[in-house]
Amino acid sequence: MSRRPPRVSGNAPLARSVAGLAVIAAIGAVAVLGLLGGRPAAGQSVSTAGASASTGTPGSSASVHAGGDLAGGMALYLQTCAACHGVTGQGVPGAGPSLQGQGAAGTAYVLYTGRMPLPENGVPSLQRQPLLSPSQIQSLIDYVAQIAPGPTIPPVDTQGADLAVGRQLFINNCAACHGADAAGGSVGGGFVAPSLHNAAPSTVGEAMVTGPGPMPVFRFPLRQIDAIAAYVRYLQTAPSPGGLSLGGMGPVPEGFVAGSIGVALLLVLVQWVARRPRP
Amino acid sequence: MSGTVPAPPGGTDDVLAEAVRLRGEPVPRAADGVEGDALPAPGGDLPIVGPAVRFLDERTGLATFGRTALQKVFPDHWSFLLGEVAAFSFVVLLLTGTFLTMFFRPDTTPVTYQGPYQPLEGQTVSSAFDSVMQLSFQVRAGLLMRQIHHWAALIFVGAILMHLARIFFTGAFRRPREVNWIIGFGLLLIALGEGFSGYSLPDDLLSGTGLRIAYSAALSIPFIGPWFASLFFGGIFPSSGFISRLFVIHVMLLPGALSAGIAIHLLIVWLQKHTQYRTPGATERNVIGLSLWPGQTFRSIGLFFLTVAVVTLLGGLVEINPVWVYGPFVPYTAASPAQPDYYIGWLEGLLRMAPGWQVTLFGVTIPEPFVPGVVVPGILFGVLWAWPFIEARITGDHREHNLLDWPWEAPWRAATGVAFAGLFAVLMLAGANDVLGAWLGIPVETLTVLFRILVFGVPVVAWVATYGLARGRLQRGAGPIEPPGGIALRRNASGGFEEVRETARVEATVGEGGES
């Protein structure tokens, strides 16, 4: 993975990826070998794990975590999450939903983007600065994957992904809600598809396999997830060849600029031109 | 045009009488060969120009016309320049459009994109879209031209709307100028069609989405809809032949109609002469202001360059319609946010806020888009189009008016105009409900309900408020109108000071408007 966008500070991306990939690797050689049909088991290095896993579909197999700070994760869970999501992740009526099916990916998504834990009760779950440290997040991911099995974190790797494929997949599957420029938009029911201009490739992958909120689950082959994440990344970093970008929101800001700058400026200039020197 | 001409005795009407009398007499022509006659050929002493002008004048009598033309008087108020901004934007559109036409291919044949834009590399796109991509990334200055063209289009319509507002609120459309209101409003409609067709030409995802909406609105017309849509679009959407039709409409029919319409519009202004505000010296029978040469000419040239500067700065600095982000049009997909350019936004708003009612009357189904997409726009524009006649009918005022009202002098009209503006503003915002919802964090559904209330509430409130304000202004009285030159102090012979009304500039430029 190359440069990460400046979305969140404080989580070490490489450590997170390595840890995430370690989880994948630790799902068990059996599962991986079964999927890949006799390929050598994924090693502990990032590239090998990413490359081998990229041919498979990230499953929703229960994460069997080997090692890690499960006890610490449990303590953190009871302290930070259990009040609303229940001691076993079954949810608390009126306070928080069940975590069933969230798995490592869903947990990573909400924790790394600061959507959870909420800074205070009753505020909406929006993208914020993460409250927990990367190591705390990692132990929580491990723990929640135990009590609420679900999709594993797809080892997204945007290096060498096909941008053209990614663009096409993005336009067909994502742009209706997130916008052609990934700037976000309303999707009805009071929901807003967030802007992806600060989304890390791994976040894109986690959101796709878990479908947070009203978003559907996109069970795409990892290669396609890579391509979509790469295209999102491209939109984040691509220069805007036409000059100042108006935020990728289409003709609405363009019309606003035409009126408030173009026409307004001309109204002033017209009065200036019509000025007559006083004798 | 220096302020040195003394006031004729008896005020402006004598000048008028003299001008009229002059017009009746046989005018000596330069062809009579009398040097230094009342009407010498312009440019007489200059080399080349002088003989050339003389040659023309001897055969056409151009000097007489030219002299009259150069003395045509233009009212001296900035609001009379708004139409010029529109005209100059149109010039920019013609120039940049000509450039774009050389590179654009109105053709939907699928081709493989092979250009510098990486995410589209190897993708199948229409030839039209491919040519727009080439224009944007490979043709030298192509993107600049595209962006200037697009910004100029937005400002063209904006300037037309400002011009229209001036005409409306000052009552300039009243007899004898109803015809020019109708032509001018027709020009606005053509400009909207020109804008929409240009928005649709690149064959990107956004333009295809817009065309589908237009196609659906055409389909929804009872009885004739399917035939009309099929005839106009050349088959069922998305028909392969439509881009070439649109191209002819955009670069030939509508620009031709606009050019001809603008010419007639100006010719009528010339024949009927300008209106003017009620300033000292202004009467129903004269026009006070700058003569065409040299005053208005340089003012207009300056304004032309300023208009070009604004649209060029926007085109060079601010990105507009990045078609590469939208990608080629694919019928089965759509991206958000999908809005038309702002001047079509109110139509989008009508479609978005209208309830999905579909009724069947006597076996005839009236499809849902028909009322918001065809009937309501037709009524709104119909009322505005026929406004001179509607107002004359209501007020019973069928007299000729060459002097303008100040907006508050006709509270009823001002209130109606502001109500219309408020209505269109609400509709335009309703067309952006998803963008506003995302920005403000308000659910789209809530916004839609809000807009359904506002679309009735805002015009009523705007009407009442404007009427009250205008009446208040009227009842307070305009007070003594400050003459345009202000008050001057003059020192008299006894050493004291006395106030004099500064009327020099009025006298200087009194004259009849240009003669036909």
Coordinates of N, CA and C in Angstrom, one line a residue, chain A residues 3-4 11 15 27 36 86 93 108 111 118 134 145 152 156 162 170 187 221 234 241 250 258-259 263 266 272 275:
Chain A
R3 N 0.9 5.6 -0.3 CA 0.5 6.7 0.7 C -1.0 6.6 1.1
R4 N -1.2 6.8 2.3 CA -2.6 6.8 2.7 C -3.1 8.3 2.7
N11 N -3.5 6.3 13.6 CA -3.5 4.8 13.4 C -2.4 4.5 12.5
A15 N 1.1 -1.0 10.4 CA 0.8 -1.9 11.5 C -0.6 -2.5 11.4
I27 N -6.6 -17.1 9.7 CA -7.9 -17.7 9.6 C -7.6 -19.2 9.5
L36 N -7.7 -21.7 -2.5 CA -6.7 -21.5 -3.5 C -6.3 -22.7 -4.3
G86 N -24.4 -4.6 24.4 CA -24.6 -5.8 25.2 C -23.3 -6.5 25.5
P93 N -31.9 -3.1 23.7 CA -33.0 -2.4 23.1 C -33.0 -0.9 23.5
A108 N -13.6 -3.0 12.3 CA -12.5 -2.1 11.8 C -13.1 -0.9 11.2
L111 N -14.5 1.5 13.9 CA -13.5 2.0 14.8 C -12.4 2.9 14.2
L118 N -19.1 6.3 20.1 CA -19.7 7.6 20.1 C -19.0 8.5 21.1
P134 N -4.6 2.7 17.9 CA -4.6 1.6 16.9 C -4.5 0.3 17.6
A145 N -14.6 -10.0 16.6 CA -14.6 -11.1 15.6 C -14.9 -12.4 16.3
T152 N -14.3 -11.0 7.3 CA -12.9 -10.6 7.7 C -12.5 -9.4 6.9
V156 N -7.0 -5.2 1.2 CA -7.0 -4.4 0.0 C -5.6 -3.9 -0.4
D162 N -6.4 -2.4 -11.6 CA -6.8 -1.9 -12.9 C -7.8 -0.7 -12.7
F170 N -17.1 1.3 -10.1 CA -17.5 2.4 -9.2 C -18.7 3.1 -9.8
V187 N -29.1 9.9 0.2 CA -29.7 8.7 -0.3 C -31.1 8.4 0.2
P221 N -15.2 -10.1 -5.8 CA -13.8 -10.7 -5.7 C -12.8 -9.6 -5.3
Y234 N -7.6 7.2 -6.7 CA -7.3 8.0 -7.9 C -8.1 9.3 -7.8
P241 N -7.8 18.9 -13.7 CA -7.2 19.6 -14.9 C -7.8 20.9 -15.3
G250 N -21.1 18.6 -9.1 CA -21.9 18.8 -10.3 C -22.3 20.2 -10.6
A258 N -21.4 30.6 -11.0 CA -21.8 31.5 -12.2 C -22.6 32.7 -11.7
G259 N -23.5 32.5 -10.7 CA -24.3 33.6 -10.2 C -23.6 34.5 -9.3
V263 N -21.9 36.5 -12.6 CA -23.0 37.5 -12.9 C -22.8 38.7 -11.9
L266 N -20.0 40.9 -13.0 CA -20.4 41.7 -14.2 C -21.4 42.8 -13.8
W272 N -19.5 50.1 -13.1 CA -18.2 50.8 -13.2 C -18.1 51.4 -14.5
R275 N -20.1 54.5 -15.1 CA -19.8 55.6 -14.2 C -19.3 56.8 -15.1

